[in-house]
Amino acid sequence: MAIRLPRTDVVIVGGGWTGLTAAYELAHAGRRCVVLERGQFRHTVPDLQSPAMHDELKYALRYALMMDTARNTLTFRNRPEEIALPMRRLGSFLPGEGLGGAGVHWNGQLWRPLPSDLRIRSHYTDKYGAAFIPEELSIQDWGVTYEELEPHFDFFEKICGTAGKAGNLRGQKQEGGNPFEGQRSDEYPNEPMKQPLATTLFGEAAAREGFNPFPMPSANVTKTYTNPYGAVLHPCTYCGYCERFGCGYYAKADPIICVYDRLKGHENFTLRTQSTVMRVNKAPDGKSATGVTYIGDDGREYEQPADMVLLCAYGLWNVHLLLLSGLGQPYDPATNEGVVGRNYAYQTMASTRVFFNGKHRFNPFMGAGALGMVADDFNGDNFDHASLDFVGGGYIAVTQTNGRPVETTPIPSNTPTWGAAFKNAAREHYNSTLTITMHGSSMTRRANYLDLDPTYTDDLGRPLLRLTFDFPDNDRRMSRHVTAQALRIGRAMGGSLVEQSERASDPYSIVPYQTTHNTGGAVIGTDPKTSAVNRFGQLWDQHNVFVFGACLFPQNIGYNPTGSVMGLAYWTLAAIKSQYLANPRPLMGGSP
Amino acid sequence: MPREQMPAPGSAPLLLRRRTVLAAALALAHPGWVFAQGVPVPDKGEFFFLSDREARILTAAVDRILPQDRWPSASQAGVVEFLDYQLATEWGQGDRLFQQGPHQAGTPQQGYQLPHTPAELYRAALADASWNAFVTASPGEQDNMLKALEKGEARLGDISGATFFTALRQNTIEGYFCDPIHNGNKGMAGWRMLGFPGANAYYLTEVDRFDLDYAREPSGVAHRPDEAMPPPAQRRGQ
């Protein structure tokens, strides 16, 4: 029934950061790569050009660049006892669709994890004792260390032309950088962004309060720059249409500019857009995959045989595809057995507003997605947890990303949200209010997981992914503690009013936007009982299937995920090139 | 120090000029409209989706959400035309809305679960007879009726007042502050009110100038002053 296509060496599901990078690296290693992207072809020029791109309604509010939830979505509930219902429109998070994926509409906040983040259970156990870790948490070590990933973090920062300041260069502390970060082998490739008044005031107040502020590492680049693939990036114009938008100025690193344009003519590279992969096909003995079946842009069903299958969709949809394909054992929270869908986590966001009532002009419309100053003093285990009752932490930052007016009406909490008083307050506070963000880690627990929905289906008739999630009490305690620090800085800034404006809701709601940092569900590790893939991202049972993306995170760190996602991607690709291609096999023992 | 370099928004010349410009622009676009106290009253047949009754209700309602002060009210800034176009086109017709059943009431955390597209939601909610008294009620009475919806104390047929009010408030803000190419934010009134320069996109030399009084004429995404969105495929009554 399906049209059988000629065999290829590698079939790659998804044309975003991980998929295009995998194609680049393996095409240049002599392997024929076919990338299947469910969304449209699109390009910086003409699809992301200004001024048409600078349309807040179309892109930020009607989600023109994001996944089409009329066709495919997920169902959601807070607790396993509830009936999950469809996420009928986007809200809490915004997965992408089309060439470049969510890498087109990201902010460009480019972080590495802390060394201790990657061995979290061991780290807390060694330092505070095994009893310290709350019993409800199913957190675990990644099985891969910071030292192993460091060259790959460094390389991806160069792919993006990242603007920043090192805080720890080969063990030497550097003035003006993050003193808590792991050792870097090299300085950032570009100088930090210019800082506006709001972020500068935050940095000054944080320093006065004893914090160690530094400029946020940014993939909005600060000078004309050629990346290791030969792609040229240009200086950011601080246009204020960054996150939720694509960059038409070649200034925000994205997969189209940084990877696709340098790969598109390669003889080993084929891209098929509007091609939705239905399932990964298993060999009769179940020990490997034979390729994928997909619906092409003509609506017909194709089988693409391949020697290797790389799952490079957005993390949630990688998990969906594993479940639909019967790859790995689905997680069952009742028995706590199985691995696919296990350890879903999110990001624990909170914010504090500082009102200056006309005393300053911040001009928030002069912004960029990763323009900000950060204090990392209360992230990870950068602060002593011995007297505290939680694991994890978060960074505290002021960013100036945009002043788009539909999204930017900061008003004090005692002001009505409509009517004459609202209108007056919206006008009064628009240009003299800033927001301190608390970007917190998200720990895993048994009741937070992904599986297939029993009722609702996508437009191709497949069960929707079902998300069951609420914030663990651990994370609420963490958020309260770190938010108290943000309030302390806020009060030191000289504003007329400081208020906590948002916190981790009780229970978690899928309605208000929080962040597009969904993690877990196909986690990396060294034990097939608690990880879906081995420490190289390779399935335990089907050795020619590799998984990429934030679905690999065993729990979520207090940082934005893309740097970690791409560090893992290059780590996996290095293992494929150096160990797997010449001798395809399981790269780790331990298969049950 | 002065916060705005533009003429003070309350000054008579600007207000008069804006009214004149708005009225002239609206009169050109909608020759059938009558202007009473600066508020365009839609005449029959001028809307893509809304009926005259619906338009009158929405005009009154959005003008309580964003009333006229030194700056135009929501309807004066085109919010009703914005809503009409939005409801007549993709978003209003359910674009990107997952519409598969069964539809069942969920928790607030699970979000919107009604079977209605935005156009169907507005049509069903505005059909409720309680709106008949709304149009002629005093502003204070109108506010009380909207507050009852907002708090979920009143229903509009089978639709929760809070669900409709949340949509109406959000869409009013959108129409007041969106790019004028979407028919709202007439004369860029919403942008001028805030001091937002619109689709301008180059602040490389200004971003680190502290407390800069950036008073530049706003600009939108349109390349021509009369550039507009294409008409919907279907209009009311067709």
PDB file of N, CA and C in Angstrom, chain A residues 136 348-352 378 383 388-394 396 438 440-441 471-488 491 500 502-506:
ATOM      1  N   GLU A 136       9.383  12.060  46.970  1.00  0.00           N
ATOM      2  CA  GLU A 136       8.499  12.069  45.795  1.00  0.00           C
ATOM      3  C   GLU A 136       9.281  12.187  44.478  1.00  0.00           C
ATOM      4  N   THR A 348       9.913  25.837  36.104  1.00  0.00           N
ATOM      5  CA  THR A 348       9.133  26.480  37.164  1.00  0.00           C
ATOM      6  C   THR A 348       9.383  27.983  37.101  1.00  0.00           C
ATOM      7  N   MET A 349       8.482  28.686  36.444  1.00  0.00           N
ATOM      8  CA  MET A 349       8.675  30.109  36.179  1.00  0.00           C
ATOM      9  C   MET A 349       7.948  30.962  37.226  1.00  0.00           C
ATOM     10  N   ALA A 350       8.529  32.085  37.550  1.00  0.00           N
ATOM     11  CA  ALA A 350       7.864  33.075  38.397  1.00  0.00           C
ATOM     12  C   ALA A 350       8.418  34.435  38.008  1.00  0.00           C
ATOM     13  N   SER A 351       7.690  35.485  38.356  1.00  0.00           N
ATOM     14  CA  SER A 351       8.210  36.811  38.015  1.00  0.00           C
ATOM     15  C   SER A 351       7.769  37.846  39.030  1.00  0.00           C
ATOM     16  N   THR A 352       8.533  38.902  39.067  1.00  0.00           N
ATOM     17  CA  THR A 352       8.315  40.015  39.982  1.00  0.00           C
ATOM     18  C   THR A 352       8.353  41.293  39.167  1.00  0.00           C
ATOM     19  N   PHE A 378      21.415  31.669  42.796  1.00  0.00           N
ATOM     20  CA  PHE A 378      20.451  30.743  43.396  1.00  0.00           C
ATOM     21  C   PHE A 378      19.987  29.695  42.394  1.00  0.00           C
ATOM     22  N   PHE A 383      24.051  27.532  45.805  1.00  0.00           N
ATOM     23  CA  PHE A 383      23.856  28.038  47.162  1.00  0.00           C
ATOM     24  C   PHE A 383      23.656  26.835  48.075  1.00  0.00           C
ATOM     25  N   LEU A 388      17.771  23.864  53.753  1.00  0.00           N
ATOM     26  CA  LEU A 388      16.576  24.048  52.928  1.00  0.00           C
ATOM     27  C   LEU A 388      15.876  22.706  52.708  1.00  0.00           C
ATOM     28  N   ASP A 389      14.671  22.785  52.163  1.00  0.00           N
ATOM     29  CA  ASP A 389      13.872  21.560  52.031  1.00  0.00           C
ATOM     30  C   ASP A 389      13.522  21.275  50.566  1.00  0.00           C
ATOM     31  N   PHE A 390      14.454  21.588  49.690  1.00  0.00           N
ATOM     32  CA  PHE A 390      14.197  21.307  48.275  1.00  0.00           C
ATOM     33  C   PHE A 390      15.504  21.102  47.522  1.00  0.00           C
ATOM     34  N   VAL A 391      15.340  20.513  46.348  1.00  0.00           N
ATOM     35  CA  VAL A 391      16.435  20.311  45.391  1.00  0.00           C
ATOM     36  C   VAL A 391      16.248  21.310  44.262  1.00  0.00           C
ATOM     37  N   GLY A 392      17.351  21.862  43.762  1.00  0.00           N
ATOM     38  CA  GLY A 392      17.278  22.700  42.569  1.00  0.00           C
ATOM     39  C   GLY A 392      17.262  24.184  42.877  1.00  0.00           C
ATOM     40  N   GLY A 393      17.078  24.981  41.817  1.00  0.00           N
ATOM     41  CA  GLY A 393      17.086  26.434  41.935  1.00  0.00           C
ATOM     42  C   GLY A 393      16.766  27.056  40.596  1.00  0.00           C
ATOM     43  N   GLY A 394      17.136  28.317  40.457  1.00  0.00           N
ATOM     44  CA  GLY A 394      16.846  28.973  39.187  1.00  0.00           C
ATOM     45  C   GLY A 394      17.651  30.241  39.050  1.00  0.00           C
ATOM     46  N   ILE A 396      17.907  34.318  38.189  1.00  0.00           N
ATOM     47  CA  ILE A 396      17.099  35.520  38.373  1.00  0.00           C
ATOM     48  C   ILE A 396      17.601  36.527  37.337  1.00  0.00           C
ATOM     49  N   MET A 438      12.202  34.697  37.333  1.00  0.00           N
ATOM     50  CA  MET A 438      12.841  33.595  38.046  1.00  0.00           C
ATOM     51  C   MET A 438      12.622  32.341  37.189  1.00  0.00           C
ATOM     52  N   GLY A 440      13.213  28.666  36.900  1.00  0.00           N
ATOM     53  CA  GLY A 440      13.572  27.616  37.834  1.00  0.00           C
ATOM     54  C   GLY A 440      13.581  26.208  37.257  1.00  0.00           C
ATOM     55  N   SER A 441      14.335  25.359  37.930  1.00  0.00           N
ATOM     56  CA  SER A 441      14.420  23.951  37.539  1.00  0.00           C
ATOM     57  C   SER A 441      13.084  23.260  37.750  1.00  0.00           C
ATOM     58  N   PHE A 471       3.126  20.681  39.216  1.00  0.00           N
ATOM     59  CA  PHE A 471       4.422  20.991  39.819  1.00  0.00           C
ATOM     60  C   PHE A 471       4.600  20.206  41.111  1.00  0.00           C
ATOM     61  N   PRO A 472       5.722  19.511  41.293  1.00  0.00           N
ATOM     62  CA  PRO A 472       5.982  18.853  42.574  1.00  0.00           C
ATOM     63  C   PRO A 472       6.105  19.895  43.683  1.00  0.00           C
ATOM     64  N   ASP A 473       5.748  19.499  44.902  1.00  0.00           N
ATOM     65  CA  ASP A 473       5.870  20.423  46.044  1.00  0.00           C
ATOM     66  C   ASP A 473       7.305  20.923  46.178  1.00  0.00           C
ATOM     67  N   ASN A 474       8.268  20.044  45.860  1.00  0.00           N
ATOM     68  CA  ASN A 474       9.673  20.454  45.904  1.00  0.00           C
ATOM     69  C   ASN A 474       9.896  21.733  45.095  1.00  0.00           C
ATOM     70  N   ASP A 475       9.286  21.778  43.910  1.00  0.00           N
ATOM     71  CA  ASP A 475       9.528  22.905  43.020  1.00  0.00           C
ATOM     72  C   ASP A 475       8.804  24.164  43.495  1.00  0.00           C
ATOM     73  N   ARG A 476       7.660  24.004  44.126  1.00  0.00           N
ATOM     74  CA  ARG A 476       6.991  25.183  44.707  1.00  0.00           C
ATOM     75  C   ARG A 476       7.838  25.767  45.841  1.00  0.00           C
ATOM     76  N   ARG A 477       8.418  24.894  46.656  1.00  0.00           N
ATOM     77  CA  ARG A 477       9.282  25.384  47.742  1.00  0.00           C
ATOM     78  C   ARG A 477      10.508  26.095  47.163  1.00  0.00           C
ATOM     79  N   MET A 478      11.082  25.483  46.129  1.00  0.00           N
ATOM     80  CA  MET A 478      12.240  26.100  45.471  1.00  0.00           C
ATOM     81  C   MET A 478      11.855  27.483  44.936  1.00  0.00           C
ATOM     82  N   SER A 479      10.711  27.539  44.262  1.00  0.00           N
ATOM     83  CA  SER A 479      10.306  28.784  43.620  1.00  0.00           C
ATOM     84  C   SER A 479      10.081  29.885  44.652  1.00  0.00           C
ATOM     85  N   ARG A 480       9.473  29.534  45.789  1.00  0.00           N
ATOM     86  CA  ARG A 480       9.259  30.538  46.841  1.00  0.00           C
ATOM     87  C   ARG A 480      10.596  31.088  47.345  1.00  0.00           C
ATOM     88  N   HIS A 481      11.544  30.188  47.526  1.00  0.00           N
ATOM     89  CA  HIS A 481      12.833  30.611  48.076  1.00  0.00           C
ATOM     90  C   HIS A 481      13.584  31.518  47.097  1.00  0.00           C
ATOM     91  N   VAL A 482      13.619  31.127  45.832  1.00  0.00           N
ATOM     92  CA  VAL A 482      14.375  31.921  44.853  1.00  0.00           C
ATOM     93  C   VAL A 482      13.636  33.230  44.558  1.00  0.00           C
ATOM     94  N   THR A 483      12.305  33.180  44.545  1.00  0.00           N
ATOM     95  CA  THR A 483      11.538  34.398  44.308  1.00  0.00           C
ATOM     96  C   THR A 483      11.777  35.428  45.413  1.00  0.00           C
ATOM     97  N   ALA A 484      11.992  34.949  46.630  1.00  0.00           N
ATOM     98  CA  ALA A 484      12.295  35.874  47.731  1.00  0.00           C
ATOM     99  C   ALA A 484      13.587  36.634  47.445  1.00  0.00           C
ATOM    100  N   GLN A 485      14.527  35.977  46.795  1.00  0.00           N
ATOM    101  CA  GLN A 485      15.777  36.654  46.426  1.00  0.00           C
ATOM    102  C   GLN A 485      15.514  37.692  45.326  1.00  0.00           C
ATOM    103  N   ALA A 486      14.641  37.320  44.372  1.00  0.00           N
ATOM    104  CA  ALA A 486      14.304  38.264  43.296  1.00  0.00           C
ATOM    105  C   ALA A 486      13.622  39.504  43.871  1.00  0.00           C
ATOM    106  N   LEU A 487      12.761  39.305  44.861  1.00  0.00           N
ATOM    107  CA  LEU A 487      12.090  40.441  45.495  1.00  0.00           C
ATOM    108  C   LEU A 487      13.108  41.328  46.204  1.00  0.00           C
ATOM    109  N   ARG A 488      14.101  40.708  46.800  1.00  0.00           N
ATOM    110  CA  ARG A 488      15.141  41.468  47.496  1.00  0.00           C
ATOM    111  C   ARG A 488      15.862  42.386  46.502  1.00  0.00           C
ATOM    112  N   ARG A 491      13.529  45.225  45.382  1.00  0.00           N
ATOM    113  CA  ARG A 491      13.368  46.316  46.355  1.00  0.00           C
ATOM    114  C   ARG A 491      14.599  47.220  46.392  1.00  0.00           C
ATOM    115  N   GLN A 500       5.207  40.530  43.371  1.00  0.00           N
ATOM    116  CA  GLN A 500       5.300  39.261  42.653  1.00  0.00           C
ATOM    117  C   GLN A 500       4.117  39.198  41.697  1.00  0.00           C
ATOM    118  N   GLU A 502       3.747  36.741  38.887  1.00  0.00           N
ATOM    119  CA  GLU A 502       3.339  35.397  38.461  1.00  0.00           C
ATOM    120  C   GLU A 502       4.118  34.384  39.256  1.00  0.00           C
ATOM    121  N   ARG A 503       3.509  33.237  39.465  1.00  0.00           N
ATOM    122  CA  ARG A 503       4.186  32.153  40.168  1.00  0.00           C
ATOM    123  C   ARG A 503       3.689  30.835  39.578  1.00  0.00           C
ATOM    124  N   ALA A 504       4.353  29.755  39.964  1.00  0.00           N
ATOM    125  CA  ALA A 504       3.910  28.435  39.526  1.00  0.00           C
ATOM    126  C   ALA A 504       2.490  28.213  40.040  1.00  0.00           C
ATOM    127  N   SER A 505       1.528  28.125  39.150  1.00  0.00           N
ATOM    128  CA  SER A 505       0.130  28.077  39.574  1.00  0.00           C
ATOM    129  C   SER A 505      -0.164  26.750  40.267  1.00  0.00           C
ATOM    130  N   ASP A 506      -1.168  26.773  41.109  1.00  0.00           N
ATOM    131  CA  ASP A 506      -1.550  25.581  41.872  1.00  0.00           C
ATOM    132  C   ASP A 506      -2.998  25.242  41.569  1.00  0.00           C
TER     133      ASP A 506
END
